[in-house]
Coordinates of C-alpha atoms and ligand atoms in Angstrom, one line a residue:
M14 CA 17.8 -67.0 28.5
A15 CA 17.7 -63.8 30.6
E16 CA 19.7 -63.9 33.8
Q17 CA 17.9 -63.1 37.0
E18 CA 20.7 -61.1 38.5
T19 CA 21.5 -58.9 35.6
Q20 CA 19.4 -55.9 34.9
E21 CA 17.9 -55.1 31.6
I22 CA 19.7 -52.1 29.9
V23 CA 18.3 -50.2 26.9
L24 CA 20.7 -48.3 24.6
K25 CA 19.5 -45.9 22.0
G26 CA 21.3 -45.4 18.7
L27 CA 20.6 -44.8 15.0
G28 CA 18.4 -47.5 13.5
V29 CA 20.0 -47.7 10.1
A30 CA 18.5 -51.1 8.9
P31 CA 15.1 -52.2 10.1
G32 CA 14.1 -55.5 11.6
I33 CA 14.5 -57.3 14.9
C34 CA 17.0 -59.9 15.9
I35 CA 17.7 -61.7 19.2
G36 CA 20.9 -63.5 20.1
K37 CA 24.3 -63.6 21.5
A38 CA 26.8 -60.8 21.1
Y39 CA 30.1 -61.3 19.3
L40 CA 32.6 -58.5 20.0
V41 CA 34.8 -57.6 17.1
D42 CA 38.2 -56.7 18.4
K43 CA 40.5 -54.5 16.5
Q44 CA 43.8 -55.8 17.9
G45 CA 46.5 -53.4 18.6
V46 CA 45.0 -50.6 16.5
N47 CA 44.0 -48.4 19.4
V48 CA 47.1 -48.4 21.6
V49 CA 50.0 -47.0 19.5
K50 CA 53.6 -46.9 20.8
K51 CA 55.8 -43.9 20.0
Y52 CA 59.6 -44.1 19.6
Y53 CA 62.3 -42.4 17.6
V54 CA 64.1 -44.2 14.8
D55 CA 67.9 -43.7 14.2
A56 CA 68.7 -41.7 11.2
S57 CA 70.4 -44.7 9.6
D58 CA 67.3 -46.8 10.0
L59 CA 64.8 -44.3 8.5
H60 CA 64.9 -46.0 5.1
K61 CA 64.1 -49.4 6.8
E62 CA 61.2 -47.8 8.7
E63 CA 59.8 -46.3 5.5
N64 CA 59.9 -49.7 3.9
R65 CA 58.2 -51.3 6.9
F66 CA 55.3 -48.8 6.4
K67 CA 55.3 -49.5 2.6
S68 CA 55.1 -53.3 3.2
A69 CA 52.2 -52.8 5.6
V70 CA 50.4 -50.8 2.9
A71 CA 51.2 -53.4 0.3
K72 CA 49.8 -56.1 2.6
A73 CA 46.7 -54.0 3.2
R74 CA 46.2 -53.7 -0.6
Q75 CA 46.6 -57.5 -1.0
E76 CA 44.0 -58.1 1.8
L77 CA 41.5 -55.8 0.2
C78 CA 42.0 -57.4 -3.2
T79 CA 41.3 -60.8 -1.7
I80 CA 38.2 -59.5 0.1
I81 CA 36.9 -58.1 -3.2
Q82 CA 37.4 -61.4 -4.9
E83 CA 35.7 -63.3 -2.1
T84 CA 32.8 -60.9 -1.6
P85 CA 29.5 -62.8 -1.9
R86 CA 27.4 -62.2 -5.0
E87 CA 24.7 -60.2 -3.2
L88 CA 27.3 -57.7 -2.0
R89 CA 29.3 -57.4 -5.3
Q90 CA 27.6 -54.0 -6.0
H91 CA 29.4 -52.6 -2.9
T92 CA 32.9 -53.5 -3.8
A93 CA 33.4 -50.1 -5.4
I94 CA 33.9 -48.7 -1.9
L95 CA 36.7 -51.3 -1.3
E96 CA 38.3 -50.2 -4.6
T97 CA 38.1 -46.7 -3.3
H98 CA 39.9 -47.9 -0.2
I99 CA 42.7 -49.3 -2.4
V100 CA 43.1 -45.9 -4.0
L101 CA 43.1 -44.3 -0.6
L102 CA 46.0 -46.5 0.5
Q103 CA 48.2 -44.5 -1.9
D104 CA 46.6 -41.2 -1.2
K105 CA 49.0 -38.3 -0.9
L106 CA 47.4 -37.1 2.3
L107 CA 47.7 -40.4 3.9
Y108 CA 50.6 -42.3 2.3
G109 CA 52.7 -39.4 1.3
R110 CA 52.3 -37.5 4.5
T111 CA 53.1 -40.6 6.7
I112 CA 56.3 -41.1 4.8
D113 CA 57.2 -37.4 5.2
T114 CA 56.4 -37.6 8.9
I115 CA 58.7 -40.6 9.4
Q116 CA 61.5 -38.8 7.6
Q117 CA 61.0 -35.4 9.1
F118 CA 60.4 -36.3 12.8
R119 CA 62.1 -39.7 12.8
Y120 CA 58.9 -41.2 14.3
N121 CA 58.3 -44.9 14.1
A122 CA 55.8 -45.8 11.3
E123 CA 52.9 -46.5 13.7
W124 CA 53.2 -43.1 15.4
A125 CA 53.7 -41.3 12.2
L126 CA 50.6 -42.9 10.7
K127 CA 48.6 -42.1 13.9
N128 CA 49.6 -38.5 13.7
V129 CA 48.6 -38.1 10.1
V130 CA 45.3 -39.9 10.6
D131 CA 44.4 -37.8 13.7
E132 CA 44.9 -34.7 11.6
L133 CA 42.8 -36.0 8.7
K134 CA 40.1 -37.2 11.1
A135 CA 39.8 -33.7 12.6
M136 CA 39.6 -32.2 9.2
F137 CA 36.8 -34.5 8.1
Q138 CA 34.9 -34.2 11.4
N139 CA 34.6 -30.4 11.0
M140 CA 32.7 -30.8 7.8
S141 CA 29.1 -29.9 8.0
E142 CA 27.7 -32.7 5.8
P143 CA 27.2 -36.1 7.4
Y144 CA 28.0 -37.5 4.0
F145 CA 31.6 -36.1 4.1
R146 CA 32.1 -36.9 7.8
E147 CA 31.4 -40.5 6.8
R148 CA 34.0 -40.3 4.1
G149 CA 36.4 -39.4 6.8
A150 CA 35.6 -42.7 8.3
D151 CA 37.0 -44.4 5.1
I152 CA 40.4 -42.9 5.9
V153 CA 40.2 -44.4 9.4
H154 CA 39.2 -47.9 8.1
V155 CA 42.1 -47.8 5.7
S156 CA 44.6 -46.7 8.3
D157 CA 43.3 -49.3 10.8
R158 CA 44.2 -51.9 8.3
I159 CA 47.7 -50.6 7.7
M160 CA 48.2 -50.2 11.5
R161 CA 47.1 -53.8 12.2
N162 CA 49.7 -55.0 9.7
L163 CA 52.4 -52.7 11.3
V164 CA 51.8 -54.1 14.8
G165 CA 51.5 -57.6 13.5
G166 CA 47.8 -58.0 14.6
E167 CA 45.6 -60.7 13.3
P168 CA 43.2 -59.6 10.5
I169 CA 39.5 -59.5 11.5
N170 CA 37.9 -62.3 9.6
I171 CA 34.3 -61.9 10.0
K172 CA 33.8 -64.6 7.4
D173 CA 35.4 -67.1 9.8
I174 CA 32.8 -66.6 12.5
D175 CA 31.1 -70.0 12.8
K176 CA 28.2 -69.3 15.1
R177 CA 24.9 -67.4 14.8
V178 CA 25.7 -64.1 16.5
I179 CA 25.1 -60.4 16.5
L180 CA 28.2 -58.4 15.8
V181 CA 29.2 -55.7 18.3
A182 CA 32.0 -53.4 17.2
R183 CA 33.5 -50.0 17.7
D184 CA 33.2 -49.5 14.0
L185 CA 33.0 -51.9 11.1
S186 CA 34.8 -51.0 7.9
P187 CA 33.1 -51.7 4.5
A188 CA 35.7 -54.4 4.0
E189 CA 34.6 -56.1 7.2
T190 CA 30.9 -55.6 6.7
S191 CA 31.1 -57.1 3.2
Q192 CA 32.5 -60.3 4.6
I193 CA 29.2 -60.9 6.5
Q194 CA 27.7 -64.3 5.8
L195 CA 24.0 -64.1 6.1
E196 CA 23.6 -67.5 7.6
R197 CA 25.8 -66.6 10.5
I198 CA 25.4 -62.9 11.3
K199 CA 21.9 -62.0 12.5
G200 CA 22.5 -58.3 13.0
L201 CA 25.1 -55.7 13.8
V202 CA 25.6 -52.8 16.2
T203 CA 28.5 -50.3 16.4
D204 CA 29.6 -47.5 18.7
G205 CA 30.4 -45.2 15.7
G206 CA 29.0 -44.6 12.3
G207 CA 26.1 -42.6 10.9
I208 CA 23.1 -43.0 8.7
A209 CA 25.1 -42.3 5.5
S210 CA 27.9 -44.8 6.4
H211 CA 28.6 -47.7 4.1
T212 CA 28.1 -50.1 7.0
G213 CA 24.5 -48.8 7.1
I214 CA 24.1 -49.1 3.4
I215 CA 25.4 -52.7 3.4
A216 CA 23.3 -53.7 6.3
R217 CA 20.2 -52.4 4.5
T218 CA 21.3 -54.3 1.3
L219 CA 21.7 -57.5 3.3
E220 CA 18.4 -56.7 5.2
I221 CA 19.9 -57.5 8.6
P222 CA 18.9 -55.3 11.5
A223 CA 21.5 -52.7 12.4
I224 CA 22.1 -49.9 14.9
L225 CA 25.0 -47.5 14.6
G226 CA 26.1 -44.6 16.8
L227 CA 25.6 -46.4 20.1
N228 CA 28.7 -44.6 21.6
N229 CA 29.7 -47.2 24.2
A230 CA 28.1 -50.5 23.3
T231 CA 31.5 -52.2 23.1
R232 CA 32.2 -51.1 26.7
I233 CA 29.0 -52.3 28.1
I234 CA 28.3 -55.5 26.2
K235 CA 30.5 -58.6 26.7
N236 CA 31.0 -61.6 24.4
D237 CA 28.0 -64.0 24.6
D238 CA 25.8 -61.4 26.4
F239 CA 22.2 -61.9 25.3
I240 CA 20.9 -58.9 23.3
V241 CA 17.9 -57.8 21.3
V242 CA 18.4 -55.5 18.4
D243 CA 15.5 -53.4 17.1
G244 CA 16.9 -51.8 14.0
S245 CA 13.5 -50.1 13.2
A246 CA 13.5 -48.1 16.5
G247 CA 17.3 -48.0 17.0
L248 CA 17.0 -49.7 20.3
L249 CA 19.4 -52.3 21.8
I250 CA 18.3 -54.2 24.8
L251 CA 21.0 -55.9 26.9
H252 CA 20.0 -58.7 29.3
P253 CA 16.3 -58.6 28.3
T254 CA 13.8 -59.8 30.8
E255 CA 11.6 -62.8 30.0
Q256 CA 8.7 -60.4 29.3
T257 CA 10.8 -58.2 26.9
L258 CA 12.0 -61.3 25.1
I259 CA 8.5 -62.6 24.6
E260 CA 7.4 -59.2 23.4
Y261 CA 10.2 -58.9 20.9
E262 CA 9.9 -62.4 19.6
E263 CA 6.3 -61.6 18.8
R264 CA 7.3 -58.3 17.2
A265 CA 9.9 -60.1 15.1
V266 CA 7.4 -62.6 13.7
R267 CA 4.9 -59.8 12.9
Y268 CA 7.7 -57.8 11.3
E269 CA 8.8 -60.7 9.1
R270 CA 5.3 -61.5 8.0
H271 CA 4.7 -57.8 7.1
R272 CA 7.9 -57.5 5.2
A273 CA 7.3 -60.6 3.2
L274 CA 3.8 -59.3 2.2
I275 CA 5.2 -55.9 1.3
A276 CA 8.0 -57.4 -0.7
R277 CA 5.6 -59.6 -2.7
E278 CA 3.7 -56.5 -3.7
S279 CA 6.6 -54.2 -4.4
R280 CA 6.4 -54.4 -8.2
M281 CA 2.7 -53.5 -8.2
P282 CA 1.9 -49.9 -8.9
A283 CA 1.3 -47.5 -6.0
K284 CA -2.3 -46.7 -6.7
T285 CA -4.4 -45.0 -4.1
V286 CA -7.8 -46.4 -3.2
D287 CA -9.3 -43.6 -5.3
G288 CA -7.3 -44.8 -8.3
I289 CA -4.5 -42.3 -8.6
S290 CA -1.0 -43.6 -9.4
V291 CA 1.9 -42.1 -7.4
Q292 CA 5.4 -42.4 -8.8
V293 CA 7.7 -43.8 -6.1
M294 CA 11.4 -43.3 -6.9
G295 CA 14.8 -44.1 -5.3
N296 CA 17.6 -42.0 -4.0
I297 CA 21.1 -43.4 -4.7
E298 CA 24.6 -42.4 -3.9
L299 CA 26.5 -45.3 -5.4
P300 CA 25.8 -46.3 -9.0
E301 CA 25.5 -49.9 -7.8
E302 CA 22.5 -49.0 -5.7
V303 CA 20.4 -48.7 -8.8
V304 CA 19.8 -52.5 -8.8
A305 CA 18.2 -52.2 -5.3
V306 CA 15.8 -49.4 -6.6
R307 CA 14.8 -51.6 -9.5
D308 CA 14.4 -54.7 -7.4
Y309 CA 12.3 -52.8 -4.8
G310 CA 9.9 -51.7 -7.5
G311 CA 11.0 -48.0 -7.8
N312 CA 9.6 -46.1 -10.8
G313 CA 13.0 -44.4 -11.5
I314 CA 15.7 -42.5 -9.7
G315 CA 14.5 -39.3 -8.2
L316 CA 17.9 -38.3 -6.8
Y317 CA 21.3 -39.5 -7.9
R318 CA 23.8 -37.9 -5.5
T319 CA 26.9 -37.6 -7.6
E320 CA 29.4 -36.4 -4.9
F321 CA 30.8 -39.9 -4.2
Q322 CA 32.7 -40.1 -7.5
Y323 CA 34.7 -37.0 -6.5
M324 CA 35.7 -38.4 -3.1
G325 CA 38.6 -40.6 -2.0
R326 CA 40.7 -40.0 -5.0
R327 CA 43.5 -37.9 -6.2
G328 CA 42.3 -35.1 -8.5
F329 CA 38.9 -34.8 -10.2
P330 CA 37.3 -37.6 -12.1
T331 CA 37.5 -37.4 -15.9
E332 CA 34.5 -36.9 -18.2
N333 CA 34.8 -40.6 -19.2
D334 CA 35.0 -41.8 -15.6
L335 CA 31.7 -40.0 -14.9
F336 CA 30.1 -40.9 -18.2
D337 CA 30.7 -44.7 -17.5
K338 CA 29.1 -44.5 -14.1
Y339 CA 26.1 -42.4 -15.3
R340 CA 25.5 -44.6 -18.3
D341 CA 25.4 -47.7 -16.1
V342 CA 22.6 -46.3 -14.0
V343 CA 20.7 -44.8 -16.9
E344 CA 20.8 -48.1 -18.9
V345 CA 19.7 -50.2 -15.9
M346 CA 16.7 -47.9 -15.3
A347 CA 15.7 -47.2 -18.9
P348 CA 13.1 -46.2 -19.9
R349 CA 12.4 -45.0 -16.4
P350 CA 13.8 -41.6 -15.5
V351 CA 17.1 -41.0 -13.7
T352 CA 17.5 -37.6 -12.1
I353 CA 21.2 -36.8 -11.9
R354 CA 21.9 -34.1 -9.4
T355 CA 25.0 -32.0 -10.2
L356 CA 27.8 -31.9 -7.7
D357 CA 26.6 -30.8 -4.3
I358 CA 29.9 -30.4 -2.4
N359 CA 31.3 -27.8 -0.1
G360 CA 34.4 -27.0 -2.1
D361 CA 37.5 -27.2 0.0
K362 CA 36.0 -29.5 2.6
A363 CA 35.0 -32.2 0.2
L364 CA 38.1 -32.2 -1.9
P365 CA 41.0 -31.9 0.5
N366 CA 43.5 -32.0 -2.3
Q367 CA 42.1 -28.7 -3.6
P368 CA 41.8 -26.3 -0.7
D369 CA 40.1 -23.2 -1.8
T370 CA 38.6 -21.4 1.2
D371 CA 38.5 -21.5 4.9
E372 CA 34.8 -21.2 5.8
A373 CA 33.4 -20.5 9.2
N374 CA 30.0 -21.7 8.1
P375 CA 30.4 -24.3 5.4
A376 CA 26.7 -25.0 5.1
L377 CA 26.2 -21.4 4.1
G378 CA 29.3 -21.2 2.1
L379 CA 30.7 -22.1 -1.3
R380 CA 28.6 -25.2 -1.6
A381 CA 26.8 -27.1 -4.5
I382 CA 25.8 -24.8 -7.4
R383 CA 27.9 -22.0 -6.0
Y384 CA 31.0 -24.1 -6.1
C385 CA 30.2 -25.3 -9.6
L386 CA 29.6 -21.8 -11.0
K387 CA 32.9 -20.8 -9.6
K388 CA 34.6 -23.8 -11.2
P389 CA 33.0 -23.9 -14.6
E390 CA 35.5 -26.3 -16.1
I391 CA 34.8 -28.9 -13.4
F392 CA 31.1 -28.3 -13.8
K393 CA 31.1 -28.6 -17.6
T394 CA 33.0 -31.8 -17.4
Q395 CA 30.2 -33.2 -15.3
L396 CA 27.5 -31.7 -17.6
R397 CA 29.1 -33.2 -20.7
A398 CA 29.2 -36.6 -19.1
I399 CA 25.5 -36.3 -18.1
L400 CA 24.4 -35.2 -21.6
R401 CA 26.4 -38.1 -23.1
A402 CA 24.8 -40.6 -20.8
A403 CA 21.4 -39.2 -21.7
L404 CA 21.7 -41.0 -25.0
Y405 CA 21.2 -44.3 -23.2
G406 CA 17.8 -43.6 -21.5
N407 CA 15.7 -41.1 -19.7
V408 CA 17.8 -38.5 -18.0
R409 CA 16.9 -35.4 -16.0
I410 CA 19.4 -32.9 -14.8
M411 CA 18.9 -31.2 -11.4
F412 CA 20.8 -28.3 -9.9
P413 CA 21.2 -28.2 -6.1
M414 CA 21.0 -25.3 -3.6
I415 CA 19.5 -22.8 -6.0
S416 CA 18.7 -19.5 -4.2
C417 CA 18.1 -17.1 -7.1
C418 CA 17.2 -16.9 -10.8
E419 CA 20.7 -15.9 -11.8
E420 CA 22.1 -19.2 -10.6
V421 CA 19.7 -21.2 -12.8
R422 CA 20.4 -19.0 -15.8
A423 CA 24.2 -19.3 -15.3
A424 CA 23.9 -23.1 -14.8
K425 CA 21.8 -23.5 -18.0
A426 CA 24.3 -21.3 -19.9
L427 CA 27.1 -23.7 -18.9
L428 CA 24.9 -26.6 -19.9
K429 CA 24.5 -25.1 -23.3
E430 CA 28.2 -24.4 -23.6
A431 CA 28.9 -28.0 -22.6
A432 CA 26.6 -29.2 -25.4
E433 CA 28.1 -26.8 -27.9
S434 CA 31.6 -27.9 -27.2
M435 CA 30.6 -31.5 -27.8
A436 CA 28.8 -30.6 -31.0
A437 CA 31.9 -28.9 -32.2
Q438 CA 34.0 -32.0 -31.5
G439 CA 31.5 -34.3 -33.1
T440 CA 30.8 -36.1 -29.8
E441 CA 27.4 -37.7 -29.5
F442 CA 25.0 -36.5 -26.8
E443 CA 21.3 -35.8 -26.0
Y444 CA 20.3 -32.3 -25.2
N445 CA 16.6 -32.9 -25.0
V446 CA 16.5 -33.6 -21.2
D447 CA 14.4 -32.1 -18.5
V448 CA 16.2 -29.5 -16.4
G449 CA 15.1 -28.9 -12.9
I450 CA 16.2 -27.5 -9.6
M451 CA 16.2 -28.5 -6.0
I452 CA 14.1 -26.3 -3.7
E453 CA 16.0 -26.4 -0.5
V454 CA 16.8 -22.8 0.3
P455 CA 13.9 -20.6 1.7
S456 CA 14.6 -17.8 -0.9
A457 CA 13.8 -20.3 -3.6
V458 CA 10.4 -20.9 -2.0
A459 CA 9.7 -17.2 -2.0
I460 CA 10.5 -16.8 -5.7
A461 CA 9.1 -20.2 -6.8
D462 CA 7.0 -18.4 -9.5
M463 CA 10.1 -16.8 -11.0
L464 CA 12.1 -20.0 -10.9
A465 CA 9.3 -22.1 -12.4
A466 CA 9.6 -20.0 -15.5
E467 CA 13.2 -21.2 -15.9
V468 CA 12.9 -25.0 -15.4
D469 CA 10.9 -28.2 -16.2
F470 CA 10.6 -29.4 -12.6
F471 CA 11.2 -28.6 -8.9
S472 CA 12.3 -31.2 -6.4
I473 CA 11.9 -30.3 -2.8
G474 CA 15.0 -31.2 -0.7
T475 CA 13.5 -31.3 2.8
N476 CA 16.8 -32.2 4.5
D477 CA 18.2 -28.8 3.7
L478 CA 15.0 -26.9 3.5
I479 CA 14.2 -27.7 7.1
Q480 CA 17.8 -26.9 8.1
Y481 CA 17.7 -23.5 6.5
A482 CA 14.1 -22.6 7.2
L483 CA 14.2 -23.5 10.9
A484 CA 17.8 -22.6 11.4
I485 CA 18.6 -26.1 12.6
D486 CA 21.9 -27.6 11.7
R487 CA 20.9 -31.0 10.3
G488 CA 24.0 -32.7 11.7
N489 CA 23.9 -31.2 15.2
R490 CA 22.5 -33.6 17.8
Y491 CA 21.9 -30.8 20.4
V492 CA 19.1 -29.3 18.3
S493 CA 17.9 -32.5 16.5
H494 CA 14.7 -32.5 18.5
M495 CA 13.9 -29.2 16.8
Y496 CA 14.4 -30.6 13.3
R497 CA 10.7 -31.1 12.5
P498 CA 9.3 -31.8 9.1
L499 CA 5.7 -31.2 10.3
H500 CA 6.5 -27.7 11.5
P501 CA 3.7 -25.5 10.1
A502 CA 6.3 -23.3 8.3
I503 CA 7.6 -26.4 6.4
I504 CA 4.1 -27.5 5.5
R505 CA 3.3 -24.0 4.2
M506 CA 6.5 -23.9 2.2
I507 CA 5.8 -27.2 0.6
K508 CA 2.3 -26.1 -0.2
T509 CA 3.5 -22.9 -1.8
V510 CA 6.0 -24.7 -4.0
V511 CA 3.5 -27.3 -5.1
D512 CA 0.8 -24.8 -5.8
V513 CA 3.0 -22.3 -7.6
G514 CA 4.7 -25.1 -9.6
H515 CA 1.4 -26.5 -10.7
Q516 CA 0.0 -23.1 -11.6
K517 CA 3.0 -22.5 -13.8
G518 CA 2.6 -25.9 -15.4
I519 CA 5.7 -27.8 -14.0
K520 CA 5.9 -30.9 -11.9
V521 CA 6.9 -30.8 -8.3
Y522 CA 8.7 -33.7 -6.7
M523 CA 10.2 -34.4 -3.3
C524 CA 13.5 -36.2 -2.6
G525 CA 14.3 -35.3 1.0
E526 CA 14.0 -37.9 3.8
M527 CA 10.5 -36.7 4.5
A528 CA 9.3 -38.4 1.3
G529 CA 10.4 -41.8 2.6
D530 CA 8.6 -42.0 5.9
P531 CA 5.0 -43.3 5.7
I532 CA 3.9 -41.1 8.6
Y533 CA 4.1 -38.0 6.3
L534 CA 2.3 -39.5 3.4
P535 CA -1.2 -38.2 4.1
V536 CA 0.3 -34.7 4.2
L537 CA 2.4 -35.1 1.1
L538 CA -0.4 -36.8 -1.0
G539 CA -2.8 -34.1 0.3
L540 CA -0.4 -31.4 -0.8
G541 CA -0.3 -32.9 -4.3
L542 CA 3.4 -33.8 -4.9
D543 CA 3.8 -35.5 -8.3
E544 CA 6.6 -37.9 -7.3
L545 CA 8.3 -39.0 -4.1
S546 CA 11.9 -40.2 -4.0
M547 CA 13.5 -42.1 -1.0
N548 CA 16.1 -44.6 0.0
P549 CA 15.6 -47.8 -1.9
Q550 CA 14.6 -49.9 1.1
S551 CA 11.7 -47.6 1.9
I552 CA 10.1 -48.0 -1.5
P553 CA 8.0 -51.2 -0.8
L554 CA 6.8 -49.7 2.5
V555 CA 5.8 -46.4 1.0
K556 CA 4.1 -48.1 -2.0
N557 CA 2.2 -50.3 0.4
A558 CA 1.1 -47.3 2.4
I559 CA 0.0 -45.4 -0.6
R560 CA -2.3 -48.2 -1.6
K561 CA -4.2 -47.8 1.7
L562 CA -4.7 -44.0 1.3
S563 CA -7.1 -41.9 -0.8
I564 CA -6.0 -38.6 -2.4
K565 CA -9.4 -37.1 -1.7
E566 CA -9.3 -37.9 2.0
S567 CA -5.6 -36.9 2.3
R568 CA -6.6 -33.5 0.8
A569 CA -9.4 -33.0 3.3
F570 CA -7.0 -34.1 6.1
M571 CA -4.4 -31.7 5.0
Y572 CA -6.7 -28.8 5.1
R573 CA -7.6 -29.8 8.7
I574 CA -4.0 -29.8 9.9
F575 CA -3.1 -26.8 7.9
K576 CA -4.9 -24.6 10.5
E577 CA -2.9 -26.2 13.3
K578 CA -0.2 -24.1 14.9
K579 CA 1.6 -26.8 16.8
E580 CA 3.7 -29.4 15.3
S581 CA 3.0 -31.8 18.1
R582 CA -0.7 -31.5 17.5
I583 CA -0.3 -32.2 13.8
E584 CA 1.7 -35.3 14.6
S585 CA -0.7 -36.7 17.1
F586 CA -3.6 -35.9 14.6
L587 CA -1.8 -37.9 12.0
K588 CA -1.2 -40.8 14.3
K589 CA -4.8 -40.9 15.5
A590 CA -6.3 -40.5 12.1
Y591 CA -4.1 -43.2 10.5
A592 CA -3.7 -45.7 13.2
G593 CA -4.6 -49.0 11.8
V594 CA -3.9 -47.8 8.3
L595 CA -0.3 -46.7 8.4
F596 CA 0.7 -48.0 11.8
D597 CA -1.1 -51.3 12.1
L598 CA 2.2 -53.0 12.8
D599 CA 2.7 -51.2 16.1
L600 CA 6.4 -51.8 15.8
E601 CA 7.4 -48.4 17.0
E602 CA 7.3 -47.7 20.7
D603 CA 6.4 -44.1 20.2
I604 CA 3.2 -44.7 18.3
V605 CA 0.7 -44.6 21.0
V606 CA -2.8 -43.9 19.9
Ligands
LIG713 C1 17.9 -32.5 0.7 O1 18.5 -31.6 1.1 O2 16.7 -32.8 1.1 C2 18.5 -33.5 -0.2 C3 17.8 -34.5 -0.7 O3 19.8 -33.4 -0.5 P1 21.0 -33.8 0.4 O4 20.4 -34.6 1.5 O5 21.9 -34.6 -0.5 O6 21.6 -32.5 0.9
LIG714 MG1 20.3 -31.0 0.1

């Protein structure tokens, strides 16, 4: 019950997994990991110190292997990340440099490890892409585990928690998150973490409400404090009043009822009330997520981000490594399409083993297709793997960050070379695949007619298109209020791309975050996009919303808002016009009609 003398406190974070839970907080304590002692080791003891570090690493490896073996069935698909952590344990940057630091500076193992990790953390934090910043978090998780073994701390055993609680942690590693037992853990909140973190992905898979990025939740919340977690709105309420509690209990019931209804209908086609079927696809990062797309009723994969296979490993993946992963996804989805996006990394930042450049503005640098064209052998290895996987289903190839026709031609020439090299070797492959590009750079919008002549489809990447068109760094929280999908410039750009694409006879898809939020659906359907691709968990919600809309009305509505100059007016128009249709749940605070 709420206590009279304590005041209700509301904390805002990133709602990464929707839903509401109410219960007692359980603080996850990372013993001894945060306060690290420094001392010097006698030269004669350096070998012993090195061995002490090696034993801590060996123990960490053993722990991770055990966790993988004991991972519950519903989370098996996520053990790949734990395997990546096992590889990271031996990484040259982490393992090798810590040993060097012990030897060179005669530091104790804990201090040497801390120094190395601090450097690596700084390096990853400077990366522009949230995705890669999250991968920096993997290094921290792995080193925390080694550190705990070095200082003789108790391992965190989330699986041993024996009461119904909400986890509150500074950060949770994928290993810890994958020990969650659904019957005990109602939800989770963390100080750190972002939308692309694996903790978020796992929470969504388990369908437990989660808020990350709360900054100081572990400082404010105490064990057994009563809290409400609204994962949909990203709100945590500490010491809720009686009235707040009643309100959230009602919301939780409404949410569950709504979710059950939507889930029951997720396999049904997304047909508008005027009878038009819309293809609703899933975005994936890990091959294992393909199962979620299928289970949520996705019509295919609209974006397979392939960066992950290049991360957390020494050197580049081989053609066979990639082929195996792609084939798994393609086979599970067949005959539905799988759109494999070629490597979208920022060269040196993504692959710390291969430093190439020192870029002041990585988002405008040697990224994505630019990197691949500069590294044709790495690119062709990926292209060969994709063409081989295409034998097993319906594959589309998509090039990211295209800004001019020359890039498309050069990429297609390398695709042809990749095919020719396999033909010469007698390797089997399928060349008859759709080849498309992402439209995420404003110059591509301006020359959409020229680009359309080169490809089979466009897919609009609104995450980057908004960033580049509005000059708003997508990862910068100081300008996040200006990151607006309904900005008239963005609506016009999407309209141009769709109209030009259709005039030239090619399909136009969307795979940025904008496609997965029902609020934008009337605009997107009105604009005439052929396919929408989103995170797997949004698929049932978006399909449900599509069934309530009509293309004809959406078109008329779109023309009305097209004349509007202000984004805020467009948004309130949308909310007014579609209250009761898209927002009948009234779950989000900010939807006031
Ligand atoms: C985009 O930019 O909209 C997109 C889908 O690609 P990513 O988020 O991977 O940059
Ligand atoms: Mg992008």
